């Protein structure tokens, strides 16, 4: 089973709120078959707000150690958190 760290959408219409979750890559985005929630992302907050992206770094490190690959958006969050280096352009 290929594990992936990605966003799962929650919230109301036009008021998105995302959980950063670890799941099998074959599952649908909001299937409910998640292994663990490792963070939250609220795009409705200002970009400089510290509560916009909340990550549990220790859990993410553990899952990446087990082979989980982050999605593109989650990878950007990890770059901003200093957990991984930026992809070469």
mmCIF file with all atom_site columns, C-alpha atoms in Angstrom:
data_model
loop_
_atom_site.group_PDB
_atom_site.id
_atom_site.type_symbol
_atom_site.label_atom_id
_atom_site.label_alt_id
_atom_site.label_comp_id
_atom_site.label_asym_id
_atom_site.label_entity_id
_atom_site.label_seq_id
_atom_site.pdbx_PDB_ins_code
_atom_site.Cartn_x
_atom_site.Cartn_y
_atom_site.Cartn_z
_atom_site.occupancy
_atom_site.B_iso_or_equiv
_atom_site.pdbx_formal_charge
_atom_site.auth_seq_id
_atom_site.auth_comp_id
_atom_site.auth_asym_id
_atom_site.auth_atom_id
_atom_site.pdbx_PDB_model_num
ATOM 1  C CA . UNK A 1 1  ? 0.000   0.000  0.000   1.00 0.00 ? 1  UNK A CA 1
ATOM 2  C CA . UNK A 1 2  ? 1.406   3.362  -1.041  1.00 0.00 ? 2  UNK A CA 1
ATOM 3  C CA . UNK A 1 3  ? 0.872   5.943  1.692   1.00 0.00 ? 3  UNK A CA 1
ATOM 4  C CA . UNK A 1 4  ? 0.368   9.603  0.874   1.00 0.00 ? 4  UNK A CA 1
ATOM 5  C CA . UNK A 1 5  ? 0.117   12.758 2.990   1.00 0.00 ? 5  UNK A CA 1
ATOM 6  C CA . UNK A 1 6  ? -2.541  15.009 1.469   1.00 0.00 ? 6  UNK A CA 1
ATOM 7  C CA . UNK A 1 7  ? -5.415  17.387 2.169   1.00 0.00 ? 7  UNK A CA 1
ATOM 8  C CA . UNK A 1 8  ? -8.968  16.236 2.929   1.00 0.00 ? 8  UNK A CA 1
ATOM 9  C CA . UNK A 1 9  ? -11.620 18.935 2.473   1.00 0.00 ? 9  UNK A CA 1
ATOM 10 C CA . UNK A 1 10 ? -14.051 19.817 5.228   1.00 0.00 ? 10 UNK A CA 1
ATOM 11 C CA . UNK A 1 11 ? -16.106 22.929 5.925   1.00 0.00 ? 11 UNK A CA 1
ATOM 12 C CA . UNK A 1 12 ? -19.134 24.468 4.302   1.00 0.00 ? 12 UNK A CA 1
ATOM 13 C CA . UNK A 1 13 ? -19.761 25.587 0.754   1.00 0.00 ? 13 UNK A CA 1
ATOM 14 C CA . UNK A 1 14 ? -17.362 28.424 -0.148  1.00 0.00 ? 14 UNK A CA 1
ATOM 15 C CA . UNK A 1 15 ? -15.777 28.141 3.337   1.00 0.00 ? 15 UNK A CA 1
ATOM 16 C CA . UNK A 1 16 ? -13.146 25.413 2.896   1.00 0.00 ? 16 UNK A CA 1
ATOM 17 C CA . UNK A 1 17 ? -11.178 23.931 5.745   1.00 0.00 ? 17 UNK A CA 1
ATOM 18 C CA . UNK A 1 18 ? -8.694  21.120 5.255   1.00 0.00 ? 18 UNK A CA 1
ATOM 19 C CA . UNK A 1 19 ? -7.170  18.384 7.392   1.00 0.00 ? 19 UNK A CA 1
ATOM 20 C CA . UNK A 1 20 ? -3.705  17.147 6.498   1.00 0.00 ? 20 UNK A CA 1
ATOM 21 C CA . UNK A 1 21 ? -4.134  13.381 6.545   1.00 0.00 ? 21 UNK A CA 1
ATOM 22 C CA . UNK A 1 22 ? -2.189  10.196 5.896   1.00 0.00 ? 22 UNK A CA 1
ATOM 23 C CA . UNK A 1 23 ? -4.070  7.697  3.739   1.00 0.00 ? 23 UNK A CA 1
ATOM 24 C CA . UNK A 1 24 ? -3.639  5.074  1.060   1.00 0.00 ? 24 UNK A CA 1
ATOM 25 C CA . UNK A 1 25 ? -3.089  6.732  -2.316  1.00 0.00 ? 25 UNK A CA 1
ATOM 26 C CA . UNK A 1 26 ? -5.899  4.661  -3.872  1.00 0.00 ? 26 UNK A CA 1
ATOM 27 C CA . UNK A 1 27 ? -8.560  6.100  -1.542  1.00 0.00 ? 27 UNK A CA 1
ATOM 28 C CA . UNK A 1 28 ? -10.766 9.018  -2.577  1.00 0.00 ? 28 UNK A CA 1
ATOM 29 C CA . UNK A 1 29 ? -9.986  12.439 -1.100  1.00 0.00 ? 29 UNK A CA 1
ATOM 30 C CA . UNK A 1 30 ? -12.757 12.401 1.507   1.00 0.00 ? 30 UNK A CA 1
ATOM 31 C CA . UNK A 1 31 ? -13.344 8.672  1.762   1.00 0.00 ? 31 UNK A CA 1
ATOM 32 C CA . UNK A 1 32 ? -13.018 8.625  5.530   1.00 0.00 ? 32 UNK A CA 1
ATOM 33 C CA . UNK A 1 33 ? -10.471 5.813  5.296   1.00 0.00 ? 33 UNK A CA 1
ATOM 34 C CA . UNK A 1 34 ? -7.641  7.874  6.760   1.00 0.00 ? 34 UNK A CA 1
ATOM 35 C CA . UNK A 1 35 ? -4.864  6.433  8.857   1.00 0.00 ? 35 UNK A CA 1
ATOM 36 C CA . UNK A 1 36 ? -4.074  9.574  10.855  1.00 0.00 ? 36 UNK A CA 1
ATOM 37 C CA . UNK A 1 37 ? -4.682  13.328 10.870  1.00 0.00 ? 37 UNK A CA 1
ATOM 38 C CA . UNK A 1 38 ? -1.340  15.145 11.066  1.00 0.00 ? 38 UNK A CA 1
ATOM 39 C CA . UNK A 1 39 ? -2.350  18.774 10.644  1.00 0.00 ? 39 UNK A CA 1
ATOM 40 C CA . UNK A 1 40 ? -4.868  21.413 9.637   1.00 0.00 ? 40 UNK A CA 1
ATOM 41 C CA . UNK A 1 41 ? -5.032  24.117 6.963   1.00 0.00 ? 41 UNK A CA 1
ATOM 42 C CA . UNK A 1 42 ? -7.483  27.022 6.924   1.00 0.00 ? 42 UNK A CA 1
ATOM 43 C CA . UNK A 1 43 ? -7.123  29.014 3.667   1.00 0.00 ? 43 UNK A CA 1
ATOM 44 C CA . UNK A 1 44 ? -9.683  31.571 4.877   1.00 0.00 ? 44 UNK A CA 1
ATOM 45 C CA . UNK A 1 45 ? -7.163  33.048 7.343   1.00 0.00 ? 45 UNK A CA 1
ATOM 46 C CA . UNK A 1 46 ? -4.605  35.692 6.369   1.00 0.00 ? 46 UNK A CA 1
ATOM 47 C CA . UNK A 1 47 ? -1.349  34.381 4.903   1.00 0.00 ? 47 UNK A CA 1
ATOM 48 C CA . UNK A 1 48 ? 0.682   35.697 7.831   1.00 0.00 ? 48 UNK A CA 1
ATOM 49 C CA . UNK A 1 49 ? -1.610  34.142 10.470  1.00 0.00 ? 49 UNK A CA 1
ATOM 50 C CA . UNK A 1 50 ? 0.162   31.448 12.484  1.00 0.00 ? 50 UNK A CA 1
ATOM 51 C CA . UNK A 1 51 ? -3.029  29.362 12.690  1.00 0.00 ? 51 UNK A CA 1
ATOM 52 C CA . UNK A 1 52 ? -3.388  29.124 8.885   1.00 0.00 ? 52 UNK A CA 1
ATOM 53 C CA . UNK A 1 53 ? -1.257  25.962 8.722   1.00 0.00 ? 53 UNK A CA 1
ATOM 54 C CA . UNK A 1 54 ? -0.847  23.736 11.786  1.00 0.00 ? 54 UNK A CA 1
ATOM 55 C CA . UNK A 1 55 ? 1.353   20.655 11.361  1.00 0.00 ? 55 UNK A CA 1
ATOM 56 C CA . UNK A 1 56 ? 2.350   17.910 13.780  1.00 0.00 ? 56 UNK A CA 1
ATOM 57 C CA . UNK A 1 57 ? 5.976   17.691 12.658  1.00 0.00 ? 57 UNK A CA 1
ATOM 58 C CA . UNK A 1 58 ? 6.816   14.586 14.716  1.00 0.00 ? 58 UNK A CA 1
ATOM 59 C CA . UNK A 1 59 ? 3.956   12.561 13.219  1.00 0.00 ? 59 UNK A CA 1
ATOM 60 C CA . UNK A 1 60 ? 4.837   13.734 9.706   1.00 0.00 ? 60 UNK A CA 1
ATOM 61 C CA . UNK A 1 61 ? 8.487   12.742 10.184  1.00 0.00 ? 61 UNK A CA 1
ATOM 62 C CA . UNK A 1 62 ? 7.394   9.322  11.421  1.00 0.00 ? 62 UNK A CA 1
ATOM 63 C CA . UNK A 1 63 ? 5.104   8.733  8.419   1.00 0.00 ? 63 UNK A CA 1
ATOM 64 C CA . UNK A 1 64 ? 7.707   9.962  5.943   1.00 0.00 ? 64 UNK A CA 1
ATOM 65 C CA . UNK A 1 65 ? 10.147  7.554  7.584   1.00 0.00 ? 65 UNK A CA 1
ATOM 66 C CA . UNK A 1 66 ? 7.659   4.783  6.801   1.00 0.00 ? 66 UNK A CA 1
ATOM 67 C CA . UNK A 1 67 ? 7.583   5.819  3.129   1.00 0.00 ? 67 UNK A CA 1
ATOM 68 C CA . UNK A 1 68 ? 4.628   8.236  2.927   1.00 0.00 ? 68 UNK A CA 1
ATOM 69 C CA . UNK A 1 69 ? 4.948   10.796 0.125   1.00 0.00 ? 69 UNK A CA 1
ATOM 70 C CA . UNK A 1 70 ? 3.477   14.313 0.518   1.00 0.00 ? 70 UNK A CA 1
ATOM 71 C CA . UNK A 1 71 ? 1.246   15.830 -2.155  1.00 0.00 ? 71 UNK A CA 1
ATOM 72 C CA . UNK A 1 72 ? 2.426   18.974 -3.936  1.00 0.00 ? 72 UNK A CA 1
ATOM 73 C CA . UNK A 1 73 ? 0.542   21.359 -1.636  1.00 0.00 ? 73 UNK A CA 1
ATOM 74 C CA . UNK A 1 74 ? 1.606   19.538 1.533   1.00 0.00 ? 74 UNK A CA 1
ATOM 75 C CA . UNK A 1 75 ? 5.200   19.536 0.242   1.00 0.00 ? 75 UNK A CA 1
ATOM 76 C CA . UNK A 1 76 ? 5.033   23.360 0.089   1.00 0.00 ? 76 UNK A CA 1
ATOM 77 C CA . UNK A 1 77 ? 3.828   23.437 3.692   1.00 0.00 ? 77 UNK A CA 1
ATOM 78 C CA . UNK A 1 78 ? 6.752   21.217 4.706   1.00 0.00 ? 78 UNK A CA 1
ATOM 79 C CA . UNK A 1 79 ? 9.221   23.472 2.869   1.00 0.00 ? 79 UNK A CA 1
ATOM 80 C CA . UNK A 1 80 ? 7.853   26.503 4.734   1.00 0.00 ? 80 UNK A CA 1
ATOM 81 C CA . UNK A 1 81 ? 8.145   24.587 8.025   1.00 0.00 ? 81 UNK A CA 1
ATOM 82 C CA . UNK A 1 82 ? 11.793  23.765 7.212   1.00 0.00 ? 82 UNK A CA 1
ATOM 83 C CA . UNK A 1 83 ? 11.211  20.008 7.249   1.00 0.00 ? 83 UNK A CA 1
ATOM 84 C CA . UNK A 1 84 ? 12.310  19.347 3.659   1.00 0.00 ? 84 UNK A CA 1
ATOM 85 C CA . UNK A 1 85 ? 14.308  21.262 1.067   1.00 0.00 ? 85 UNK A CA 1
ATOM 86 C CA . UNK A 1 86 ? 12.652  22.926 -1.903  1.00 0.00 ? 86 UNK A CA 1
ATOM 87 C CA . UNK A 1 87 ? 12.370  20.956 -5.131  1.00 0.00 ? 87 UNK A CA 1
ATOM 88 C CA . UNK A 1 88 ? 14.810  22.102 -7.828  1.00 0.00 ? 88 UNK A CA 1
ATOM 89 C CA . UNK A 1 89 ? 13.149  24.134 -10.563 1.00 0.00 ? 89 UNK A CA 1
#
